[in-house]
PDB file of C-alpha atoms in Angstrom:
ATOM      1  CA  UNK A   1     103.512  14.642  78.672  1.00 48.00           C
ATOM      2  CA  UNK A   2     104.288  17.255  75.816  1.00 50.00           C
ATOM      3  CA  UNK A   3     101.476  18.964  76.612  1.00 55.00           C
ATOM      4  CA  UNK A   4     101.899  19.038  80.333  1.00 51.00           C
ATOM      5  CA  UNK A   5     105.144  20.677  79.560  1.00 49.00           C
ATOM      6  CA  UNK A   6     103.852  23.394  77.192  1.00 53.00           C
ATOM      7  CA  UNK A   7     101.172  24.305  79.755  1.00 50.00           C
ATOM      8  CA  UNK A   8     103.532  24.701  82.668  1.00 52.00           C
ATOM      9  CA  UNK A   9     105.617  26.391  80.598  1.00 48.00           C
ATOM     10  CA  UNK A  10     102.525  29.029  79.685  1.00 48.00           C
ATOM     11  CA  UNK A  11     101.740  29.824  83.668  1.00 48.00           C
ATOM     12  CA  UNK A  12     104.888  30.366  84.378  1.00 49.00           C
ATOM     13  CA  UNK A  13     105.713  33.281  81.734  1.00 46.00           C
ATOM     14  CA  UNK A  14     102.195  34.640  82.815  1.00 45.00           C
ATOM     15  CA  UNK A  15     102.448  34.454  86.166  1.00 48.00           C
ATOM     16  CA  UNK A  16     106.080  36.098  85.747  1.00 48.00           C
ATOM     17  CA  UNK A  17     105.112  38.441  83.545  1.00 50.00           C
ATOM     18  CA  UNK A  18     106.296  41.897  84.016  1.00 52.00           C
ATOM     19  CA  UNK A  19     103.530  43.665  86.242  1.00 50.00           C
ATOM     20  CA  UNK A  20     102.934  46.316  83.747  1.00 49.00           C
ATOM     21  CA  UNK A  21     102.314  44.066  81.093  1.00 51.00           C
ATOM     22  CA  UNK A  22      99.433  42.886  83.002  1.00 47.00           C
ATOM     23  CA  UNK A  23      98.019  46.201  83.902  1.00 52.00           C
ATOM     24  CA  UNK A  24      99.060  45.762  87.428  1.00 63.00           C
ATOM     25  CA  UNK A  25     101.336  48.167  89.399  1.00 80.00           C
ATOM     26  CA  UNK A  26     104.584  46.875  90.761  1.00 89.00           C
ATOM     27  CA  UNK A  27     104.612  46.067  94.561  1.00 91.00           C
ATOM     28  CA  UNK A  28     106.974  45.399  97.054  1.00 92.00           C
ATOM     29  CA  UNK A  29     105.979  42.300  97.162  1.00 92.00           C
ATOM     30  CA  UNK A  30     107.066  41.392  94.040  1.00 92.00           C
ATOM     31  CA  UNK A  31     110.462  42.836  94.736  1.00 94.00           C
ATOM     32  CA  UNK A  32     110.992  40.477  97.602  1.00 93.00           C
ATOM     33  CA  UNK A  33     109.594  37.427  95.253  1.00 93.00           C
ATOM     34  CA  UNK A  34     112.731  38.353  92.524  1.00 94.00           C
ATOM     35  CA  UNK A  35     115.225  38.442  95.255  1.00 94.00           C
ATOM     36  CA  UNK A  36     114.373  35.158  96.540  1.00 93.00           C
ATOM     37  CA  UNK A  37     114.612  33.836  93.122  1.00 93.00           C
ATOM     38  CA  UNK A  38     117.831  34.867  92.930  1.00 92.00           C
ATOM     39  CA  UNK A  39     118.866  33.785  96.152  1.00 91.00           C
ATOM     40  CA  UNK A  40     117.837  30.666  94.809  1.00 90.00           C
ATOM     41  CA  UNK A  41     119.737  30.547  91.084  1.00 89.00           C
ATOM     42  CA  UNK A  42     122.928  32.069  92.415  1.00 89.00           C
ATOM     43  CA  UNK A  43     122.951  29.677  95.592  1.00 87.00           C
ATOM     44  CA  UNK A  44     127.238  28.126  95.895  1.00 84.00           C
ATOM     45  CA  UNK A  45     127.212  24.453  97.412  1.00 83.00           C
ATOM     46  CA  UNK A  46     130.365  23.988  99.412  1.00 79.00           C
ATOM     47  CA  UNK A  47     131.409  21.158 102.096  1.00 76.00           C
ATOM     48  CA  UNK A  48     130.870  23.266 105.120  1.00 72.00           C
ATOM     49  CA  UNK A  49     127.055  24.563 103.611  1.00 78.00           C
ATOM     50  CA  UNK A  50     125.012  26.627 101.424  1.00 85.00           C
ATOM     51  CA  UNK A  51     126.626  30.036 100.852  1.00 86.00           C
ATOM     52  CA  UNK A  52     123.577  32.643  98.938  1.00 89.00           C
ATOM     53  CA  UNK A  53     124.437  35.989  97.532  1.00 90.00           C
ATOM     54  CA  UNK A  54     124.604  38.923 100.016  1.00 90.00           C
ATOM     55  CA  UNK A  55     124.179  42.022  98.006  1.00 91.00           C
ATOM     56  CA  UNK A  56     121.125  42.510  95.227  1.00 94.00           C
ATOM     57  CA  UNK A  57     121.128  45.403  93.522  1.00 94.00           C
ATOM     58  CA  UNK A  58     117.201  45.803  92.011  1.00 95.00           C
ATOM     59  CA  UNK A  59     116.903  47.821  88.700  1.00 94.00           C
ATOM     60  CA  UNK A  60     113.407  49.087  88.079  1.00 94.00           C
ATOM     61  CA  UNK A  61     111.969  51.424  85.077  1.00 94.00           C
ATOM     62  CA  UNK A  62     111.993  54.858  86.134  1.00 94.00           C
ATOM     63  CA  UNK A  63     108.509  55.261  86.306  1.00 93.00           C
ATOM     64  CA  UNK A  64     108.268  52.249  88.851  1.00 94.00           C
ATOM     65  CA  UNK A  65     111.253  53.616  90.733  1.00 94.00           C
ATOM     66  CA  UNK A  66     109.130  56.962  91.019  1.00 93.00           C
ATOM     67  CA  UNK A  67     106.419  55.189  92.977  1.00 92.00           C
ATOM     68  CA  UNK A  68     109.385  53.826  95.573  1.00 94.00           C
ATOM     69  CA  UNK A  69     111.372  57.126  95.959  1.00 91.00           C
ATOM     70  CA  UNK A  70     109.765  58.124  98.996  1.00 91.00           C
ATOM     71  CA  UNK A  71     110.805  55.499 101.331  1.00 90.00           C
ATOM     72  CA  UNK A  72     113.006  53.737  99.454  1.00 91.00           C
ATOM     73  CA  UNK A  73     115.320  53.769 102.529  1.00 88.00           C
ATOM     74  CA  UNK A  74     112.601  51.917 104.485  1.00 87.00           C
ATOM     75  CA  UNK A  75     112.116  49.455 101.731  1.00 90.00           C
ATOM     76  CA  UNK A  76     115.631  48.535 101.249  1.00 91.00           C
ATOM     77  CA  UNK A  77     116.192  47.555 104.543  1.00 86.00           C
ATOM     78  CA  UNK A  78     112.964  45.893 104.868  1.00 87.00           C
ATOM     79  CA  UNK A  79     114.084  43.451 101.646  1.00 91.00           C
ATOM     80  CA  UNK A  80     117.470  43.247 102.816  1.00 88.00           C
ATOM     81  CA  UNK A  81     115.804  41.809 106.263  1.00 85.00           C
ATOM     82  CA  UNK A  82     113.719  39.355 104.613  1.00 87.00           C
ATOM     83  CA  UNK A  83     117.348  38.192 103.084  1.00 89.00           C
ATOM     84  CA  UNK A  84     118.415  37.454 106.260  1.00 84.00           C
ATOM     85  CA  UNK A  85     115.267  35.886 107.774  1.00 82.00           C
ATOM     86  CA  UNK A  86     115.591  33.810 104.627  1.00 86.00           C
ATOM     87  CA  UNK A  87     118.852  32.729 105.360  1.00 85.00           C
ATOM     88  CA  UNK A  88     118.620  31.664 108.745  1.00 79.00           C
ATOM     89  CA  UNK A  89     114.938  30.244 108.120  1.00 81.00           C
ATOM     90  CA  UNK A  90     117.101  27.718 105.221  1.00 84.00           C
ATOM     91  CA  UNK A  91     119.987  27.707 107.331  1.00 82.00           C
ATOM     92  CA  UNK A  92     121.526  28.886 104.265  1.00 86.00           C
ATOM     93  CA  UNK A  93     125.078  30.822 104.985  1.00 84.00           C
ATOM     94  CA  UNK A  94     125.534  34.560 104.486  1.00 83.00           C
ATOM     95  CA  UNK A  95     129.681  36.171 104.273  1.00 82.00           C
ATOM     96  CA  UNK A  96     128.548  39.675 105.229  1.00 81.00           C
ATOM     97  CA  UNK A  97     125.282  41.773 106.162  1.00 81.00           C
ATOM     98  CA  UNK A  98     122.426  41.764 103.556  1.00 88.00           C
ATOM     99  CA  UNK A  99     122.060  44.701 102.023  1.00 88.00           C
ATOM    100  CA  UNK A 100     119.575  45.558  98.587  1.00 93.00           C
ATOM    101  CA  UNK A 101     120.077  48.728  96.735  1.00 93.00           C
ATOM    102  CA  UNK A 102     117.198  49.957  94.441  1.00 95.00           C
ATOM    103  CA  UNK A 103     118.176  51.804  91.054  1.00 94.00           C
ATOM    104  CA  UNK A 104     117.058  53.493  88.257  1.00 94.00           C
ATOM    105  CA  UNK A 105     117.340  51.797  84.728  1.00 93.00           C
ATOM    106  CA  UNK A 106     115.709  53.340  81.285  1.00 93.00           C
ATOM    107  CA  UNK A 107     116.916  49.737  80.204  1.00 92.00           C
ATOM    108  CA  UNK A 108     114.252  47.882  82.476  1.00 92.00           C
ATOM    109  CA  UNK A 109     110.772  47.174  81.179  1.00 92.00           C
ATOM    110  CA  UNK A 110     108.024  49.023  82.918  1.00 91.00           C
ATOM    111  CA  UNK A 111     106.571  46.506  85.454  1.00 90.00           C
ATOM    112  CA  UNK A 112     109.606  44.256  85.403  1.00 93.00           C
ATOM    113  CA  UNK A 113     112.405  44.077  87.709  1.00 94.00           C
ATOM    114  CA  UNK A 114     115.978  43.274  86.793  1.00 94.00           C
ATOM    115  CA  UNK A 115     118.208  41.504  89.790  1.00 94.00           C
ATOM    116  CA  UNK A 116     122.174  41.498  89.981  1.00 92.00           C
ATOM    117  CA  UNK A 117     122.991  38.964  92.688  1.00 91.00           C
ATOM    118  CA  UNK A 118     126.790  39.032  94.266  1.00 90.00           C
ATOM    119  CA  UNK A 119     128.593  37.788  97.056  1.00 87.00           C
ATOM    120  CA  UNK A 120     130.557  40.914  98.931  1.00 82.00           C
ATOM    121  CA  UNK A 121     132.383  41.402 101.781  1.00 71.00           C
ATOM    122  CA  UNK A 122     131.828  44.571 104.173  1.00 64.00           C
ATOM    123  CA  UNK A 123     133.880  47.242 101.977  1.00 60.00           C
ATOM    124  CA  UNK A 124     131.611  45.986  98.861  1.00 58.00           C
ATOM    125  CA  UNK A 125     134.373  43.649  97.311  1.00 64.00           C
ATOM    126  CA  UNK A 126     133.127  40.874  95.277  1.00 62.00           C
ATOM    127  CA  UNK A 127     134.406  37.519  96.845  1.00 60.00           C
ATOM    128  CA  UNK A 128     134.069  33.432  96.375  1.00 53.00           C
ATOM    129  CA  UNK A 129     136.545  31.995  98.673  1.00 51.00           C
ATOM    130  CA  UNK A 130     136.627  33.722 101.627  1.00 49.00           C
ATOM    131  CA  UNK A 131     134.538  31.234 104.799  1.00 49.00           C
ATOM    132  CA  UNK A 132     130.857  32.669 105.357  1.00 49.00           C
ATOM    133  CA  UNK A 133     129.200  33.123 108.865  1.00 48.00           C
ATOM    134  CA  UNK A 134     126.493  30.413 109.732  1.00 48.00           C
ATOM    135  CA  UNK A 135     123.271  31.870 109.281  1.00 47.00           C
ATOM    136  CA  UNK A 136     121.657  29.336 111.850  1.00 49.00           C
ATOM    137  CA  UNK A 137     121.500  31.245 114.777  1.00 53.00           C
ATOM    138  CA  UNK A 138     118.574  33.783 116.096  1.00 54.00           C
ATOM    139  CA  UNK A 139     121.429  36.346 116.369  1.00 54.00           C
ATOM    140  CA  UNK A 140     124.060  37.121 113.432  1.00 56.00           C
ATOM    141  CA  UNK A 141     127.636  38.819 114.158  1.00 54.00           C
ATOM    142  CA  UNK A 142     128.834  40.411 111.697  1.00 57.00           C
ATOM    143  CA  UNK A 143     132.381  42.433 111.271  1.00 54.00           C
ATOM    144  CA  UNK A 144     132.823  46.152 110.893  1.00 54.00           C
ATOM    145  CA  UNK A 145     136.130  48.134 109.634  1.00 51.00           C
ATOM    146  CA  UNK A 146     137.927  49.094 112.613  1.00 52.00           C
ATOM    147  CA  UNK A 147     139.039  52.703 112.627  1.00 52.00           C
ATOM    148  CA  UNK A 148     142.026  52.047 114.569  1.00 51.00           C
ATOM    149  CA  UNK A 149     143.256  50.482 117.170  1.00 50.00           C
ATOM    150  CA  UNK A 150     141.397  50.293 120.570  1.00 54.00           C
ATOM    151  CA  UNK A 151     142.079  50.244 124.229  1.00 55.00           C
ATOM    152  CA  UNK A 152     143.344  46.854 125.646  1.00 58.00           C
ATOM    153  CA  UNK A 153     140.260  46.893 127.901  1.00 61.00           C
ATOM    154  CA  UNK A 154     137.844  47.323 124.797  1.00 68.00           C
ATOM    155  CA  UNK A 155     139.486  44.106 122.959  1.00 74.00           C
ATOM    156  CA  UNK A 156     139.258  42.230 125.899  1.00 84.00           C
ATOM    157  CA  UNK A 157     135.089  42.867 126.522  1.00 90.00           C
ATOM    158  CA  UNK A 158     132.886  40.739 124.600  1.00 92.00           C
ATOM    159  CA  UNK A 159     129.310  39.806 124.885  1.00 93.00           C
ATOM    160  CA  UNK A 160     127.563  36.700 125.240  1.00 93.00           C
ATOM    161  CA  UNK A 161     124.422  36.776 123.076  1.00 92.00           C
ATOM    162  CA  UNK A 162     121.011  34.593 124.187  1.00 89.00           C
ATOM    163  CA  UNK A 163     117.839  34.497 122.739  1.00 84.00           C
ATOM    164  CA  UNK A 164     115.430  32.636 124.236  1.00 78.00           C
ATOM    165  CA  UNK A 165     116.664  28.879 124.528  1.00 73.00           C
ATOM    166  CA  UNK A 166     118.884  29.233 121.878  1.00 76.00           C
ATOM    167  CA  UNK A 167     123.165  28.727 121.806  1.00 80.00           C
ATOM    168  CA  UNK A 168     124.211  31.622 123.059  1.00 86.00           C
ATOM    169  CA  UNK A 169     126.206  33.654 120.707  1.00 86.00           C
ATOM    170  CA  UNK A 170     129.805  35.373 121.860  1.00 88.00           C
ATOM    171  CA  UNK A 171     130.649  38.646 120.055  1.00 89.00           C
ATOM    172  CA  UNK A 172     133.992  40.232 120.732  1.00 88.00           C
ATOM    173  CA  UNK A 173     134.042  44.030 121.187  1.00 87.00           C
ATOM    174  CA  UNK A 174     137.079  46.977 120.689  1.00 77.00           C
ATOM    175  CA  UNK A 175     134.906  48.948 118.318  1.00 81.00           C
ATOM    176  CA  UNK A 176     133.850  52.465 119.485  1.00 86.00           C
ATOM    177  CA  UNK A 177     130.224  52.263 118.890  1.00 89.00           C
ATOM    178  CA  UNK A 178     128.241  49.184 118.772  1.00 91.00           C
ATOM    179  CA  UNK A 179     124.622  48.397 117.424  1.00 92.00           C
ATOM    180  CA  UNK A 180     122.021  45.907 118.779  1.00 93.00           C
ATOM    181  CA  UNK A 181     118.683  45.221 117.369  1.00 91.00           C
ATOM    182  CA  UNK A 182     116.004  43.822 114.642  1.00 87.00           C
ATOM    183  CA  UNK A 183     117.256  45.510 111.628  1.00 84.00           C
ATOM    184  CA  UNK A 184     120.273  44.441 109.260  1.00 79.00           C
ATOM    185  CA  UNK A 185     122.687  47.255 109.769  1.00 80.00           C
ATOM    186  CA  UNK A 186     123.347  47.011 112.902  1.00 86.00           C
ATOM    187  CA  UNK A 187     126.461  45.477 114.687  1.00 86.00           C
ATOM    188  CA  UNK A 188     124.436  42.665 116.704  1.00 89.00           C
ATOM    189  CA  UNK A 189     120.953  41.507 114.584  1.00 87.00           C
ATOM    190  CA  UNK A 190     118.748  40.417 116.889  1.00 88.00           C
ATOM    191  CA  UNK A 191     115.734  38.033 115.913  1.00 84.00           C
ATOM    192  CA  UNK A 192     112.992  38.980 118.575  1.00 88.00           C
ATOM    193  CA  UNK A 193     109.904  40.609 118.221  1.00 88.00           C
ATOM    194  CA  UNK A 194     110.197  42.353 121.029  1.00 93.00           C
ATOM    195  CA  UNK A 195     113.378  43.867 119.768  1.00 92.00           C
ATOM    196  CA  UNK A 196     113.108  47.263 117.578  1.00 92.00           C
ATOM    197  CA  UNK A 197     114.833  47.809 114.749  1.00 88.00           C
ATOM    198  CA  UNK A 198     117.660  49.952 116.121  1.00 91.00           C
ATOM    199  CA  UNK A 199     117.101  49.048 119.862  1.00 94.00           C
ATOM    200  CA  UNK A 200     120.185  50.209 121.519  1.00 95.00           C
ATOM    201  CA  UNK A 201     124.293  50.189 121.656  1.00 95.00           C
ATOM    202  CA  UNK A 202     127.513  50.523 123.400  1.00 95.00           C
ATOM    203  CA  UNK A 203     129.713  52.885 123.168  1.00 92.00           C
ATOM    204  CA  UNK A 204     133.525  53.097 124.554  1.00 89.00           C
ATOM    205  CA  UNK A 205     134.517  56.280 126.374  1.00 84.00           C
ATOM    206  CA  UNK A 206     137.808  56.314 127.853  1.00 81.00           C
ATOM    207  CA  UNK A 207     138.502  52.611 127.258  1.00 80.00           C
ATOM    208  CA  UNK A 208     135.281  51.669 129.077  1.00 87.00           C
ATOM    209  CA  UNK A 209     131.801  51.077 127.337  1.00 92.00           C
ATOM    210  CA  UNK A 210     128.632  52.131 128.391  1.00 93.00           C
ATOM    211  CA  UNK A 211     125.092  51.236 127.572  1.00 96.00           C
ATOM    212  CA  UNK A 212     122.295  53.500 125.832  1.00 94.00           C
ATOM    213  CA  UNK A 213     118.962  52.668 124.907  1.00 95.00           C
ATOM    214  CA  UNK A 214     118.075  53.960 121.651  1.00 93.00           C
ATOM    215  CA  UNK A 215     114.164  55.186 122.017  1.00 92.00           C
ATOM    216  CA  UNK A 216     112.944  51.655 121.709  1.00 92.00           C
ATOM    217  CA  UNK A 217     109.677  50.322 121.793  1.00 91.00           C
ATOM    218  CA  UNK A 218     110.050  47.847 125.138  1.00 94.00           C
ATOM    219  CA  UNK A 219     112.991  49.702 126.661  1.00 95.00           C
ATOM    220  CA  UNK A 220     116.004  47.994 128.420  1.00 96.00           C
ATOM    221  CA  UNK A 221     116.977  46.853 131.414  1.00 96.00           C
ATOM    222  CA  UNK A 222     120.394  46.126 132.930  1.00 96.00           C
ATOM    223  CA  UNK A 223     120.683  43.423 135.772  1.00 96.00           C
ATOM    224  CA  UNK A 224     116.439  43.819 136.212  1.00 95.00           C
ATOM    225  CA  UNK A 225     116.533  47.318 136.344  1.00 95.00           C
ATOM    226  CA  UNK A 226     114.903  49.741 133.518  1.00 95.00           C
ATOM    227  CA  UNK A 227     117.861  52.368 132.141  1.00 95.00           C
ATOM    228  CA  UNK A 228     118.385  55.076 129.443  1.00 94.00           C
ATOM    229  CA  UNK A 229     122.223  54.937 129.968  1.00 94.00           C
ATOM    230  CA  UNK A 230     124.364  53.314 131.697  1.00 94.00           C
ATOM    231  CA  UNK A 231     128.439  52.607 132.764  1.00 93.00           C
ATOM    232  CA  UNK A 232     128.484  48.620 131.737  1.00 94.00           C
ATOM    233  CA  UNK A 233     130.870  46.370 134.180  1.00 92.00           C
ATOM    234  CA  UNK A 234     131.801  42.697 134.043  1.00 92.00           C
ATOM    235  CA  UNK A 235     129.005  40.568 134.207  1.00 94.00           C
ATOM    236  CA  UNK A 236     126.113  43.039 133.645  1.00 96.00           C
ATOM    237  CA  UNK A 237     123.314  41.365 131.997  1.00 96.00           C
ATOM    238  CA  UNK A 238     121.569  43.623 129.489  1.00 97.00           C
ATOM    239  CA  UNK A 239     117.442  42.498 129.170  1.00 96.00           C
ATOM    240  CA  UNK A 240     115.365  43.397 125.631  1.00 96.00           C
ATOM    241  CA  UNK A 241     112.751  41.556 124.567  1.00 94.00           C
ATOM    242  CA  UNK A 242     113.559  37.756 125.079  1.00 93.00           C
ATOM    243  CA  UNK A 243     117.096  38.567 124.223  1.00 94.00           C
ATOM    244  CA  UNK A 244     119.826  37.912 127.150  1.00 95.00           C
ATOM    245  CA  UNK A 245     122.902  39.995 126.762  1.00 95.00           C
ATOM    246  CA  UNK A 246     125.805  39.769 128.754  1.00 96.00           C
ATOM    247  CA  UNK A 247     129.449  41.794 128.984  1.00 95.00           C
ATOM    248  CA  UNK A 248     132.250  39.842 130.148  1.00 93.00           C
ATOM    249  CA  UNK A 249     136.045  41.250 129.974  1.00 90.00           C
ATOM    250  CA  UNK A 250     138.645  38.747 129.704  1.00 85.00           C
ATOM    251  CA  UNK A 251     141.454  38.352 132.725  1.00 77.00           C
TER     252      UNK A 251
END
């Protein structure tokens, strides 16, 4: 059994091995591979679920970070996706939007990746007791800072989120510009494939909203019909990809 244990022990310090101590350049890959792990090792059981870090902050050698610089953007916000797919996929719980931030570090072995795991709120405040959002739905809601107040006609809309078969999911509106689609910054994350990353949004105008399609791959429609923009009333029903949208206002 000793031996067993020493061999398994072996593979796993060469299979995690720093890339560059292999020979082999660093991939993206392997980013997404450390940020699971650390999902995993920084994971908080409580009674109401599994709550997994939010925020990873990835510190690469500079030389690796060179090779990223270009579209490091892109990558972020690929990896910080793949968090969230993650999290519904395990049904784990998530307080705030993913987000991954790729740095710099002289200290970092070439080839190796150093992860800092936290659990933040929107404004990038550390926090442990605060009650997470389910992460079991195919569409996540997630707060923004409100500027200021709103129009009583703006806090009164909502929408009424449906993807496929699944629970629809209500998301209250007074903001002055909200964002719908695949990606993890926006306001609404949608998970369709026939959604694009940032596929539309609403924005409020003189205490009304109205509806603009953002370039996307598969267009919109509103009640069956395709638009580019459009003044939004009570019970218009937005169409992209598989995803059912509809704006209510409250009596």
């Amino acid at each position: 059994m000793a031996i067993l244990t020493r061999l398994e022990a072996f593979l796993q310090r060469l299979f995690e091995a720093p890339a560059g101590r292999l020979g082999a350049r660093l991939q993206p890959v392997t980013l997404a591979k450390r940020i699971e792990r650390a999902m995993d090792t920084n994971k908080l059981f409580r009674d109401d679920g599994v709550v997994v870090p939010n925020h990873y902050d990835l510190h690469l050698n500079p030389a690796d970070y060179g090779r990223f610089a270009s579209y490091r953007g892109s990558l972020e916000d690929d990896l910080a996706h793949d968090v969230l797919a993650r999290a519904r996929r395990e049904r784990y719980s998530l307080v705030a939007r993913p987000r991954v931030r790729i740095g710099s570090d002289q200290s970092v072995p070439r080839g190796d990746v150093r992860v800092a795991a936290n659990v933040v709120d929107e404004q990038g405040e550390q926090i442990r007791e605060d009650r997470p959002m389910p992460a079991g739905s195919d569409t996540m809601v997630f707060a923004r800072p409100e500027p200021g107040p709103s129009p009583d006609s703006a806090t009164r809309a909502y929408l009424l989120v449906r993807t496929d078969t699944a629970q629809p999911v209500q998301f209250d509106l007074g903001g002055p510009l909200i964002s719908i689609g695949r990606a993890s910054d926006n306001d609404v994350i949608v998970d369709d494939p026939l959604v694009s990353r940032h596929h539309c949004q609403l924005k409020l105008q003189h205490g009304a909203y109205s509806f603009a399609d953002l370039g996307s791959r598969n267009g919109s429609y509103v009640n069956g019909q395709p638009v580019s923009e459009i003044a939004l009333g009570p019970g218009d029903v937005i169409q992209i990809g598989d995803t059912r949208i509809e704006f209510q206002v409250r009596d």
